[in-house]
Coordinates of C-alpha atoms in Angstrom, one line a residue:
Chain I
M1 CA 255.6 -25.6 -110.1
E2 CA 252.1 -25.9 -111.5
I3 CA 249.5 -24.5 -109.2
I4 CA 246.5 -24.3 -110.8
R5 CA 245.2 -26.0 -114.1
L6 CA 242.1 -25.7 -116.2
Q7 CA 240.8 -28.9 -117.7
E8 CA 238.4 -29.0 -120.6
V9 CA 236.9 -25.8 -119.7
S10 CA 233.8 -24.7 -121.8
F11 CA 231.9 -21.5 -121.0
S12 CA 229.1 -19.7 -122.9
Y13 CA 226.7 -16.8 -121.9
S14 CA 223.4 -15.6 -123.5
T15 CA 222.5 -12.2 -124.1
A16 CA 219.1 -10.9 -125.0
H17 CA 219.7 -11.8 -128.5
Q18 CA 222.3 -14.6 -128.8
R19 CA 224.4 -17.2 -127.1
I20 CA 227.9 -16.7 -127.0
D21 CA 230.4 -19.4 -126.7
L22 CA 233.7 -18.1 -125.0
F23 CA 235.7 -21.2 -124.5
E24 CA 235.2 -24.6 -125.5
A25 CA 237.4 -27.5 -123.9
L26 CA 240.0 -24.9 -122.7
N27 CA 243.0 -26.7 -121.4
L28 CA 245.7 -24.3 -119.5
S29 CA 247.9 -24.4 -116.5
F30 CA 249.4 -21.6 -114.4
K31 CA 252.8 -22.1 -112.4
S32 CA 254.1 -20.4 -109.3
G33 CA 256.7 -17.7 -109.8
E34 CA 255.2 -17.1 -113.4
I35 CA 253.5 -14.1 -115.0
T36 CA 250.7 -15.2 -117.4
A37 CA 249.2 -12.6 -119.6
L38 CA 245.8 -13.1 -120.8
W39 CA 245.7 -11.3 -124.2
G40 CA 242.8 -10.5 -126.5
P41 CA 240.3 -8.1 -127.8
S42 CA 237.4 -7.0 -125.4
G43 CA 235.0 -9.8 -125.2
S44 CA 237.4 -12.4 -125.8
G45 CA 236.9 -13.8 -122.4
K46 CA 239.9 -12.5 -120.4
T47 CA 238.1 -11.5 -117.5
T48 CA 235.7 -14.5 -117.6
L49 CA 238.5 -16.6 -117.3
L50 CA 239.7 -14.9 -114.1
N51 CA 236.2 -15.2 -112.8
I52 CA 236.2 -18.9 -113.3
I53 CA 239.7 -19.3 -111.6
A54 CA 238.6 -17.2 -108.7
G55 CA 235.4 -19.6 -108.3
F56 CA 233.1 -16.7 -109.2
L57 CA 231.5 -18.5 -112.1
K58 CA 230.1 -22.2 -111.7
L59 CA 231.2 -24.4 -114.7
K60 CA 228.9 -26.6 -116.5
T61 CA 231.9 -28.5 -118.1
G62 CA 235.3 -28.7 -117.1
N63 CA 237.3 -28.3 -113.9
V64 CA 239.5 -26.0 -112.3
I65 CA 242.1 -27.9 -110.2
F66 CA 244.0 -25.8 -107.3
N67 CA 246.6 -28.1 -105.6
S68 CA 245.1 -31.2 -106.7
N69 CA 241.7 -30.1 -105.7
N70 CA 238.7 -29.4 -108.0
I71 CA 237.4 -26.1 -107.0
S72 CA 234.1 -26.8 -109.0
E73 CA 233.4 -29.4 -106.1
F74 CA 234.0 -26.9 -103.3
S75 CA 231.3 -25.7 -101.1
E76 CA 230.4 -22.1 -100.8
G77 CA 232.5 -22.0 -97.6
E78 CA 235.5 -23.5 -99.0
L79 CA 235.4 -21.4 -101.9
C80 CA 235.5 -18.3 -99.5
T81 CA 238.5 -19.6 -97.8
Y82 CA 240.2 -20.6 -101.3
R83 CA 239.6 -16.8 -102.4
N84 CA 240.5 -15.4 -98.8
K85 CA 243.7 -17.4 -98.5
N86 CA 245.0 -18.0 -101.8
I87 CA 243.9 -15.5 -104.2
G88 CA 244.8 -11.7 -104.6
F89 CA 242.6 -9.6 -106.6
V90 CA 243.7 -6.5 -108.4
F91 CA 240.8 -4.9 -110.4
Q92 CA 240.8 -2.1 -113.0
F93 CA 238.9 0.3 -111.0
F94 CA 240.6 -0.5 -107.6
N95 CA 237.5 -1.8 -106.0
L96 CA 238.6 -0.3 -102.5
I97 CA 236.0 0.3 -99.9
Q98 CA 235.6 4.1 -99.7
Q99 CA 234.5 4.4 -96.2
L100 CA 237.6 2.5 -94.9
T101 CA 241.0 4.0 -94.6
V102 CA 243.9 2.7 -96.7
E103 CA 245.1 0.5 -93.6
E104 CA 241.5 -0.9 -93.2
N105 CA 241.1 -1.6 -96.7
I106 CA 244.4 -3.6 -96.8
A107 CA 243.4 -5.4 -93.7
V108 CA 240.1 -6.6 -94.8
P109 CA 241.3 -9.9 -96.0
L110 CA 243.2 -10.4 -92.8
M111 CA 240.1 -9.6 -90.8
L112 CA 238.0 -12.0 -93.0
S113 CA 240.5 -14.5 -92.0
G114 CA 240.1 -13.9 -88.4
V115 CA 243.4 -12.2 -87.5
K116 CA 243.2 -10.0 -84.6
T117 CA 243.7 -6.2 -84.9
A118 CA 247.0 -6.2 -82.9
D119 CA 248.3 -9.0 -85.4
W120 CA 247.2 -7.3 -88.6
K121 CA 248.6 -3.7 -87.8
E122 CA 252.0 -4.9 -88.3
R123 CA 251.3 -6.8 -91.4
V124 CA 249.7 -4.0 -93.0
G125 CA 252.5 -1.8 -91.9
E126 CA 254.8 -3.9 -93.7
L127 CA 252.6 -3.9 -96.9
I128 CA 252.2 -0.2 -96.8
Q129 CA 255.8 0.2 -96.9
K130 CA 256.4 -2.1 -99.7
V131 CA 253.9 -0.5 -102.0
G132 CA 255.5 2.9 -101.2
L133 CA 252.4 4.7 -99.3
D134 CA 254.2 5.2 -95.9
R135 CA 252.1 8.5 -95.1
R136 CA 248.9 7.5 -96.5
G137 CA 247.8 4.8 -94.0
R138 CA 245.1 6.9 -92.6
H139 CA 244.0 8.6 -95.8
Y140 CA 240.8 7.3 -97.5
P141 CA 240.8 6.0 -101.0
Y142 CA 239.2 9.2 -102.6
Q143 CA 242.2 11.3 -101.1
L144 CA 244.6 9.2 -103.2
S145 CA 245.4 9.3 -107.0
G146 CA 244.5 6.5 -109.1
G147 CA 248.2 5.1 -109.0
E148 CA 248.0 5.3 -105.2
Q149 CA 244.7 3.6 -104.9
Q150 CA 245.9 0.7 -107.2
R151 CA 249.0 0.4 -105.0
V152 CA 246.6 0.1 -101.8
A153 CA 244.5 -2.6 -104.2
I154 CA 247.8 -4.5 -104.6
A155 CA 248.7 -4.5 -101.0
R156 CA 245.4 -5.8 -100.1
A157 CA 245.8 -8.5 -102.7
L158 CA 248.9 -9.5 -100.8
A159 CA 247.6 -9.2 -97.4
N160 CA 247.0 -12.8 -96.8
N161 CA 250.1 -13.9 -98.8
P162 CA 248.2 -15.6 -101.6
R163 CA 249.8 -17.9 -104.1
I164 CA 247.9 -16.5 -106.9
I165 CA 247.3 -12.8 -108.1
L166 CA 244.4 -12.3 -110.4
A167 CA 244.6 -8.8 -112.1
D168 CA 242.1 -7.4 -114.1
E169 CA 243.6 -4.7 -116.3
P170 CA 245.7 -3.3 -113.5
T171 CA 247.0 -0.6 -115.4
G172 CA 244.0 0.4 -117.4
N173 CA 243.1 3.4 -115.6
L174 CA 246.5 4.6 -114.9
D175 CA 249.1 7.3 -116.4
K176 CA 252.3 6.1 -117.7
K177 CA 254.3 6.6 -114.7
N178 CA 251.9 4.8 -112.2
R179 CA 251.7 2.0 -115.0
S180 CA 255.4 1.4 -114.7
A181 CA 255.3 1.4 -110.6
I182 CA 252.4 -1.2 -110.8
V183 CA 254.4 -3.3 -113.3
T184 CA 257.5 -3.2 -110.9
L185 CA 255.3 -4.3 -108.1
I186 CA 253.8 -7.2 -110.1
N187 CA 257.3 -8.3 -111.1
E188 CA 258.5 -8.5 -107.4
M189 CA 255.1 -10.3 -106.7
R190 CA 256.6 -12.9 -109.2
D191 CA 259.9 -12.9 -107.8
E192 CA 258.2 -13.9 -104.4
G193 CA 256.9 -17.2 -106.1
R194 CA 253.4 -16.1 -106.8
A195 CA 251.5 -17.2 -109.9
I196 CA 250.4 -14.0 -111.6
I197 CA 247.7 -14.0 -113.9
I198 CA 246.9 -10.8 -115.8
A199 CA 244.1 -9.9 -118.1
S200 CA 245.2 -6.8 -119.8
H201 CA 245.8 -4.9 -123.0
D202 CA 248.7 -3.4 -121.8
E203 CA 251.9 -4.4 -123.8
Q204 CA 254.2 -3.9 -121.0
F205 CA 252.8 -6.9 -119.4
A206 CA 253.2 -8.9 -122.7
R207 CA 256.7 -7.9 -122.4
I208 CA 257.5 -9.2 -118.9
A209 CA 255.1 -12.2 -119.0
D210 CA 256.6 -15.7 -118.9
K211 CA 253.8 -16.9 -121.0
V212 CA 251.0 -15.1 -123.2
V213 CA 247.8 -16.7 -123.6
D214 CA 245.9 -15.2 -126.8
L215 CA 242.1 -15.9 -126.0
E216 CA 241.2 -14.9 -129.2
Q217 CA 243.1 -17.5 -130.8
L218 CA 242.2 -20.2 -128.3
S219 CA 238.8 -19.6 -128.8
G220 CA 239.1 -19.0 -132.3
Chain P
M1 CA 233.9 -14.2 -82.7
E2 CA 236.5 -13.6 -85.4
E3 CA 234.8 -11.5 -87.7
W4 CA 233.8 -9.0 -85.1
G5 CA 236.8 -7.0 -85.8
L6 CA 235.7 -6.4 -89.5
I7 CA 232.1 -6.0 -88.6
K8 CA 233.0 -3.3 -85.7
T9 CA 235.5 -1.6 -88.5
L10 CA 232.8 -1.4 -91.0
L11 CA 230.2 0.2 -88.6
V12 CA 232.5 2.5 -87.2
A13 CA 233.4 3.4 -91.0
E14 CA 229.6 3.6 -91.8
L15 CA 229.1 5.9 -89.0
R16 CA 232.2 8.0 -89.6
F17 CA 231.7 8.2 -93.3
N18 CA 228.0 8.1 -93.8
S19 CA 226.8 10.1 -90.8
W20 CA 224.5 12.4 -92.8
R21 CA 222.9 9.3 -94.5
I22 CA 222.4 7.7 -90.9
I23 CA 220.8 11.0 -89.6
K24 CA 218.5 11.5 -92.9
V25 CA 217.4 7.6 -92.3
L26 CA 216.5 8.5 -88.6
L27 CA 214.9 11.7 -89.7
I28 CA 212.8 9.6 -92.0
L29 CA 212.1 6.9 -89.5
I30 CA 211.7 8.3 -86.2
P31 CA 208.9 10.4 -87.0
T32 CA 207.4 7.7 -89.1
F33 CA 207.8 5.5 -86.3
A34 CA 206.2 8.1 -83.8
I35 CA 203.6 9.1 -85.7
I36 CA 202.4 5.5 -87.0
S37 CA 202.8 4.4 -83.2
L38 CA 200.2 7.0 -82.4
F39 CA 197.7 5.3 -84.6
A40 CA 198.9 2.0 -83.9
T41 CA 198.1 2.3 -80.2
Y42 CA 195.0 4.4 -80.6
Q43 CA 193.1 1.6 -80.1
W44 CA 194.6 0.2 -76.8
M45 CA 195.6 3.5 -75.5
P46 CA 192.5 4.5 -73.8
Y47 CA 192.6 1.0 -71.9
A48 CA 195.7 2.0 -70.5
N49 CA 195.0 5.5 -69.4
Q50 CA 191.7 7.4 -70.2
V51 CA 193.2 10.7 -69.4
I52 CA 196.2 10.3 -71.7
F53 CA 193.9 9.4 -74.3
L54 CA 191.5 12.5 -74.1
R55 CA 194.3 14.9 -73.5
N56 CA 196.6 13.5 -76.5
S57 CA 194.3 11.9 -79.2
G58 CA 192.9 15.0 -80.7
H59 CA 189.5 13.8 -79.7
D60 CA 188.5 15.7 -76.9
F61 CA 185.3 14.2 -75.6
L62 CA 184.3 10.9 -74.1
Q63 CA 180.9 9.3 -74.2
F64 CA 180.1 6.5 -72.0
T65 CA 177.5 4.2 -73.4
E66 CA 177.3 1.4 -71.1
G67 CA 174.0 1.3 -69.2
S68 CA 171.9 4.0 -68.1
Y69 CA 172.7 6.8 -66.1
E70 CA 169.0 7.5 -65.0
D71 CA 168.8 8.1 -61.4
Q72 CA 172.3 8.4 -60.9
T73 CA 173.4 11.4 -59.2
F74 CA 176.0 13.5 -60.9
H75 CA 178.5 15.7 -59.2
V76 CA 178.7 18.8 -61.1
L77 CA 180.6 22.0 -60.7
E78 CA 178.6 24.5 -62.8
V79 CA 178.6 28.0 -64.0
P80 CA 175.1 28.5 -65.1
I81 CA 175.4 31.3 -67.2
D82 CA 172.8 30.4 -69.9
A83 CA 171.8 27.1 -68.9
N84 CA 168.2 26.1 -68.1
V85 CA 168.0 24.0 -65.2
E86 CA 164.5 22.7 -64.3
G87 CA 163.9 21.0 -61.2
D88 CA 166.0 17.9 -60.4
K89 CA 165.7 16.5 -63.9
Y90 CA 168.7 17.2 -66.1
Q91 CA 167.5 18.0 -69.4
G92 CA 167.6 20.7 -72.2
Y93 CA 170.4 22.5 -70.7
W94 CA 171.3 23.9 -74.0
R95 CA 169.3 26.4 -75.6
K96 CA 169.5 26.3 -79.2
N97 CA 172.5 28.1 -80.5
S98 CA 174.1 28.2 -77.1
Y99 CA 177.0 26.2 -76.2
R100 CA 178.5 24.5 -73.2
I101 CA 181.5 22.9 -72.2
E102 CA 181.5 20.2 -69.8
L103 CA 184.6 19.4 -67.9
F104 CA 184.5 15.9 -66.6
V105 CA 186.9 15.3 -63.9
A106 CA 188.2 11.6 -63.5
D107 CA 190.3 10.7 -60.5
N108 CA 193.0 8.4 -61.4
A109 CA 193.7 7.7 -57.8
T110 CA 190.1 6.0 -57.1
F111 CA 189.1 4.9 -60.5
D112 CA 190.4 1.9 -62.1
F113 CA 190.4 2.5 -65.7
N114 CA 192.0 -0.7 -66.8
S115 CA 189.4 -3.1 -65.4
T116 CA 186.1 -1.2 -65.9
Y117 CA 184.7 0.5 -68.9
F118 CA 188.0 0.8 -71.0
S119 CA 188.9 -3.1 -70.8
N120 CA 185.4 -3.3 -72.5
R121 CA 186.0 -0.6 -75.0
N122 CA 182.7 1.1 -74.3
F123 CA 183.7 4.4 -75.3
L124 CA 183.4 6.7 -78.3
R125 CA 185.7 9.0 -79.9
G126 CA 183.6 11.8 -81.0
N127 CA 184.4 14.5 -83.8
P128 CA 185.7 17.6 -81.9
N129 CA 185.4 19.7 -84.9
H130 CA 181.8 20.0 -85.1
L131 CA 178.8 21.1 -83.3
S132 CA 176.7 18.2 -82.6
D133 CA 172.9 18.2 -82.0
H134 CA 171.2 15.9 -80.0
E135 CA 167.8 15.4 -78.6
G136 CA 167.5 19.1 -79.0
M137 CA 170.6 19.9 -77.4
T138 CA 173.8 21.4 -78.9
G139 CA 177.1 21.0 -77.6
I140 CA 180.6 21.5 -78.5
A141 CA 183.7 19.6 -77.9
L142 CA 186.9 21.7 -78.0
S143 CA 190.4 21.0 -79.3
Y144 CA 193.1 20.2 -76.9
N145 CA 194.7 23.7 -77.0
A146 CA 191.4 25.4 -76.2
L147 CA 191.0 22.7 -73.5
K148 CA 194.4 23.8 -72.3
R149 CA 193.4 27.3 -72.3
L150 CA 190.2 26.7 -70.6
N151 CA 192.0 24.7 -68.1
A152 CA 193.6 27.4 -66.9
N153 CA 190.5 29.3 -66.0
V154 CA 188.0 26.7 -64.9
G155 CA 184.9 28.3 -63.7
D156 CA 185.4 31.2 -65.9
S157 CA 183.4 32.5 -68.7
V158 CA 185.1 32.3 -71.9
T159 CA 184.7 33.6 -75.3
L160 CA 185.0 31.0 -78.1
R161 CA 185.3 31.8 -81.8
F162 CA 184.6 29.1 -84.1
T163 CA 183.3 28.4 -87.4
N164 CA 180.6 26.0 -88.4
G165 CA 179.9 25.6 -92.0
E166 CA 176.1 26.1 -91.7
R167 CA 176.2 28.4 -88.9
G168 CA 178.9 30.7 -89.7
T169 CA 181.2 32.2 -86.9
F170 CA 180.1 32.8 -83.5
K171 CA 181.2 34.4 -80.7
L172 CA 179.6 33.5 -77.3
P173 CA 180.1 32.7 -73.8
A174 CA 180.7 29.3 -72.7
I175 CA 179.8 27.5 -69.7
I176 CA 182.3 25.3 -67.9
Q177 CA 180.9 22.5 -66.0
G178 CA 182.7 19.8 -64.2
V179 CA 182.2 16.3 -62.4
L180 CA 184.2 16.0 -59.6
R181 CA 185.3 12.4 -59.5
T182 CA 185.7 10.9 -56.2
K183 CA 185.4 7.5 -54.8
Y184 CA 182.1 6.4 -56.5
P185 CA 181.0 3.4 -58.6
E186 CA 182.2 3.7 -62.2
H187 CA 178.9 4.4 -63.6
S188 CA 178.6 7.7 -61.9
I189 CA 181.6 9.2 -63.4
G190 CA 179.8 9.4 -66.9
F191 CA 177.7 12.1 -68.2
G192 CA 175.2 12.1 -71.3
G193 CA 176.6 15.0 -73.0
L194 CA 179.9 16.0 -74.2
G195 CA 182.5 16.4 -72.1
L196 CA 186.2 17.0 -71.6
V197 CA 188.4 15.5 -68.9
V198 CA 190.5 17.4 -66.6
S199 CA 192.1 16.6 -63.4
N200 CA 190.7 16.9 -60.3
N201 CA 193.5 19.3 -59.0
L202 CA 192.3 21.9 -61.4
V203 CA 188.8 21.8 -60.5
E204 CA 189.6 21.9 -56.8
E205 CA 192.1 24.8 -57.6
A206 CA 189.1 26.6 -59.3
L207 CA 186.6 26.0 -56.5
L208 CA 189.2 27.2 -54.0
N209 CA 190.0 30.3 -56.1
N210 CA 186.5 31.3 -57.0
P211 CA 184.5 31.6 -53.8
N212 CA 181.4 32.6 -55.9
L213 CA 181.6 29.8 -58.3
P214 CA 178.2 27.9 -58.2
F215 CA 178.4 24.4 -58.0
R216 CA 176.1 21.2 -57.6
H217 CA 176.1 18.1 -55.3
V218 CA 179.9 17.8 -54.7
R219 CA 180.9 14.7 -52.7
F220 CA 184.3 14.3 -51.6
G221 CA 186.6 11.3 -52.3
Q222 CA 189.7 10.4 -50.5
G223 CA 192.6 13.0 -50.7
T224 CA 190.2 15.9 -51.1
S225 CA 191.9 18.7 -49.1
S226 CA 189.8 19.5 -46.3
Q227 CA 190.0 23.4 -46.9
L228 CA 188.0 22.7 -50.1
E229 CA 185.5 20.7 -48.0
N230 CA 185.2 23.6 -45.7
S231 CA 184.9 26.0 -48.3
L232 CA 182.3 24.2 -50.2
S233 CA 180.2 23.1 -47.3
R234 CA 179.6 26.9 -46.4
R235 CA 178.2 27.2 -50.1
D236 CA 175.0 26.8 -51.7
Q237 CA 174.6 23.6 -53.8
I238 CA 172.3 23.3 -56.8
R239 CA 171.3 19.7 -57.1
Y240 CA 170.0 17.9 -60.0
A241 CA 169.8 14.2 -61.4
S242 CA 171.5 12.8 -64.2
Q243 CA 170.0 12.5 -67.6
P244 CA 169.3 9.2 -69.1
S245 CA 172.1 7.9 -71.0
Y246 CA 172.0 7.5 -74.9
Y247 CA 173.9 5.1 -76.9
L248 CA 176.2 6.3 -79.7
P249 CA 177.4 3.8 -82.0
N250 CA 181.1 3.4 -81.6
M251 CA 183.7 2.4 -84.4
G252 CA 183.6 -1.1 -83.3
N253 CA 186.5 -3.4 -82.8
M254 CA 187.0 -4.2 -86.5
G255 CA 187.5 -0.3 -87.4
L256 CA 190.2 -0.1 -84.8
W257 CA 192.1 -3.1 -85.8
V258 CA 191.9 -2.1 -89.4
M259 CA 193.6 1.2 -88.3
F260 CA 196.2 -0.7 -86.3
A261 CA 196.8 -3.0 -89.3
L262 CA 197.3 0.0 -91.4
G263 CA 199.7 1.6 -89.2
V264 CA 201.8 -1.7 -89.0
L265 CA 201.7 -1.9 -92.8
A266 CA 203.0 1.4 -93.2
L267 CA 205.7 0.7 -90.9
F268 CA 206.6 -2.4 -93.1
I269 CA 206.6 -0.3 -96.1
V270 CA 208.8 2.7 -94.9
N271 CA 211.3 0.1 -93.2
S272 CA 211.5 -2.1 -96.0
R273 CA 212.1 0.7 -98.5
E274 CA 214.9 2.0 -96.4
L275 CA 216.3 -1.3 -96.2
Q276 CA 216.1 -2.1 -99.9
F277 CA 217.8 1.4 -100.4
A278 CA 220.6 0.6 -97.7
I279 CA 221.2 -2.8 -99.7
K280 CA 221.5 -0.7 -103.2
Q281 CA 223.9 1.6 -101.6
N282 CA 226.0 -1.2 -100.3
W283 CA 225.8 -3.3 -103.3
R284 CA 229.4 -2.6 -104.4
K285 CA 231.1 -3.2 -100.9
I286 CA 229.1 -6.4 -100.4
G287 CA 230.4 -7.4 -103.8
I288 CA 234.2 -6.5 -102.8
L289 CA 233.7 -8.4 -99.6
R290 CA 232.5 -11.2 -101.5
A291 CA 235.4 -11.2 -103.8
L292 CA 237.8 -11.2 -101.0
G293 CA 236.5 -14.1 -99.6
A294 CA 233.5 -13.1 -97.1
T295 CA 230.9 -15.9 -96.4
N296 CA 227.3 -15.4 -97.3
K297 CA 226.7 -15.8 -93.5
L298 CA 229.0 -13.0 -92.8
I299 CA 227.8 -10.6 -95.3
V300 CA 224.3 -10.9 -93.9
K301 CA 225.6 -10.6 -90.3
I302 CA 227.2 -7.3 -91.2
F303 CA 224.2 -5.9 -93.0
V304 CA 221.8 -7.1 -90.4
I305 CA 223.9 -5.8 -87.5
G306 CA 224.5 -2.6 -89.3
Q307 CA 220.9 -1.8 -89.9
A308 CA 219.5 -3.1 -86.6
C309 CA 221.7 -0.6 -85.0
S310 CA 219.8 2.1 -86.9
I311 CA 216.5 0.3 -86.4
A312 CA 217.1 0.2 -82.6
I313 CA 218.1 4.0 -82.4
A314 CA 215.0 4.8 -84.6
A315 CA 212.7 2.9 -82.5
L316 CA 214.0 4.2 -79.2
S317 CA 213.9 7.8 -80.5
G318 CA 210.5 7.2 -82.2
G319 CA 209.2 5.7 -78.8
L320 CA 210.6 9.0 -77.2
L321 CA 209.0 11.2 -79.7
Y322 CA 205.7 9.4 -79.5
R323 CA 205.9 10.0 -75.9
A324 CA 206.6 13.6 -76.5
L325 CA 203.7 13.9 -79.0
F326 CA 201.6 12.9 -76.1
M327 CA 202.7 16.1 -74.7
L328 CA 201.7 15.2 -71.2
G329 CA 204.4 12.5 -71.3
Q330 CA 204.3 11.8 -67.6
Y331 CA 200.8 10.3 -67.9
V332 CA 202.1 7.7 -70.5
D333 CA 202.6 4.4 -68.7
L334 CA 206.3 3.5 -69.1
R335 CA 205.3 0.0 -70.0
V336 CA 203.2 1.2 -72.7
M337 CA 206.1 3.0 -74.0
M338 CA 208.4 0.0 -73.7
G339 CA 205.8 -1.8 -75.6
V340 CA 205.8 0.7 -78.4
V341 CA 209.6 0.7 -78.5
L342 CA 210.0 -3.1 -78.6
G343 CA 207.1 -3.2 -81.0
L344 CA 208.7 -1.0 -83.5
F345 CA 211.9 -2.8 -83.2
A346 CA 210.4 -6.1 -83.8
I347 CA 208.6 -4.8 -87.0
G348 CA 211.8 -3.2 -88.0
L349 CA 213.8 -6.5 -87.6
I350 CA 211.1 -8.5 -89.3
C351 CA 211.5 -6.2 -92.4
L352 CA 215.4 -6.4 -91.9
L353 CA 215.3 -10.3 -91.8
L354 CA 213.2 -10.0 -95.2
A355 CA 215.7 -7.7 -96.7
A356 CA 218.7 -9.7 -95.7
Q357 CA 217.3 -12.3 -98.0
R358 CA 218.1 -10.0 -100.9
V359 CA 221.7 -9.4 -99.5
R360 CA 222.4 -13.2 -99.9
K361 CA 221.5 -12.7 -103.6
V362 CA 224.1 -10.2 -104.1
V363 CA 226.5 -12.2 -106.6
A364 CA 229.8 -12.9 -105.2
N365 CA 231.7 -11.2 -108.1
C366 CA 229.6 -8.1 -108.5
P367 CA 232.7 -5.7 -109.0
I368 CA 234.0 -8.1 -111.7
I369 CA 230.6 -8.6 -113.4
D370 CA 230.3 -5.0 -113.6
I371 CA 233.2 -4.8 -116.0
I372 CA 232.2 -7.8 -117.8
Y373 CA 228.6 -6.7 -118.6
N374 CA 229.1 -3.0 -118.6
K375 CA 232.4 -2.6 -120.2
E376 CA 233.6 -5.5 -122.2
F377 CA 230.5 -6.6 -123.6

């Protein structure tokens, strides 16, 4: 089932010296239970596309349709709710809040959506178990390895049970063993019926993806 | 409110994780608040309490400038070691190159400082570090510490060592002279020379403990001990009249307000810099929260509440330190101190609200933008 669609999306940005057109009239759709790998060299617009889907970047032309709603027309509050409830982020550099424990980091999206402490504790416990960090709940991010931090980030991304997971080079900073663990978790997320959109150079993702979008060719 | 859970978690985490940073912030803010408070309240503090002002401002003498003191009777306790007293006329007490210290005694219980001289700002802060010559007389005003030492020995001869650029170092006897404040009209409290204010108790104590201490024309106000009255009534009194007062120009209201404004400005700068730094430090955290769906309002709320706590602690501690800096804290009116604390907090809050405008500008996607602009392109 299609969950998000990009319609005639164009995007460009300017550096000090030149104007770069990343996409022109781009049309893409993403389905639940599907992994889409955004492929392409650096600068081809993989991350920018994730930003557009997340509503971080305002479009001058084109629409992003989520569940029949055009997110370009969302108010700031609606965008926040959209991100909080429907999107889970996994970043290359984990982006965990260093002052919070693993449990608290995972709970942030739940707290943002107003879930009470007693209620989120249970959900966080489940997620910690799911990503295999049972004994790490009270640790801080700096006490974890890169792979563990990414697993925390994945647990956080899943906290609100979002329908879309946006992952930006999720294995970019990890060794082989941890890469495989993350790929397994992402596979599981697909099996749960989520739409997974991954910007990555990692060939493992290209292999497991249901769809590979080569941005270089698209913008080509 | 729903988001209190998150706000509380972040605040506790900040405290737990960044306690050293918070301490550093407080170490900067507290003394700054306190010192600036001293300057900021410099102009109205005297109205609140003259004694505090003289004891703690670092300016040791008070000069009344209102009206003439001619024909007023002064109530003087004097040890006339090297004074020239001629008849009833108070003039030329100081020989050239001799020095005296006058201790004026103000009685808080019987003198309403708020509605008399001080409410009209008829006072002058003098330079306590220099000898001053006036109408052929030379006087000296001492530092607070010197005064404290003297207070313990009112009536004694003391040896002072001080340096004057022109005259070199002197070692000389000092004369301690006091005005015993009693329940008299306000104009009789003043004295046309250089003076220091000490408490009645000290003078009374000196009189009682030094039976041979010469004194002049002491009148007793309410509350004076009968023991003292009996003691003094059996002693010889030297009587003399006051000298005409002379006007010394004061700083004027404008100068005081400029000082006040500079103090407030300094507070703004210190506060603002600290808050800008706090935003910079929390840039990434704010960006992450944005990415996870935090609204602008919530982000600002988290920032404002977190920083307001620091400012409140700093304002309160700064107020206490301010009070401590006034050494004789018991003389500081509590309302004055509360005013200082609230004023500090208000200034901090204004700076905070200005800084909060900057928090609003932290882009929602800064964790990702970092990657776009720093890595990919």
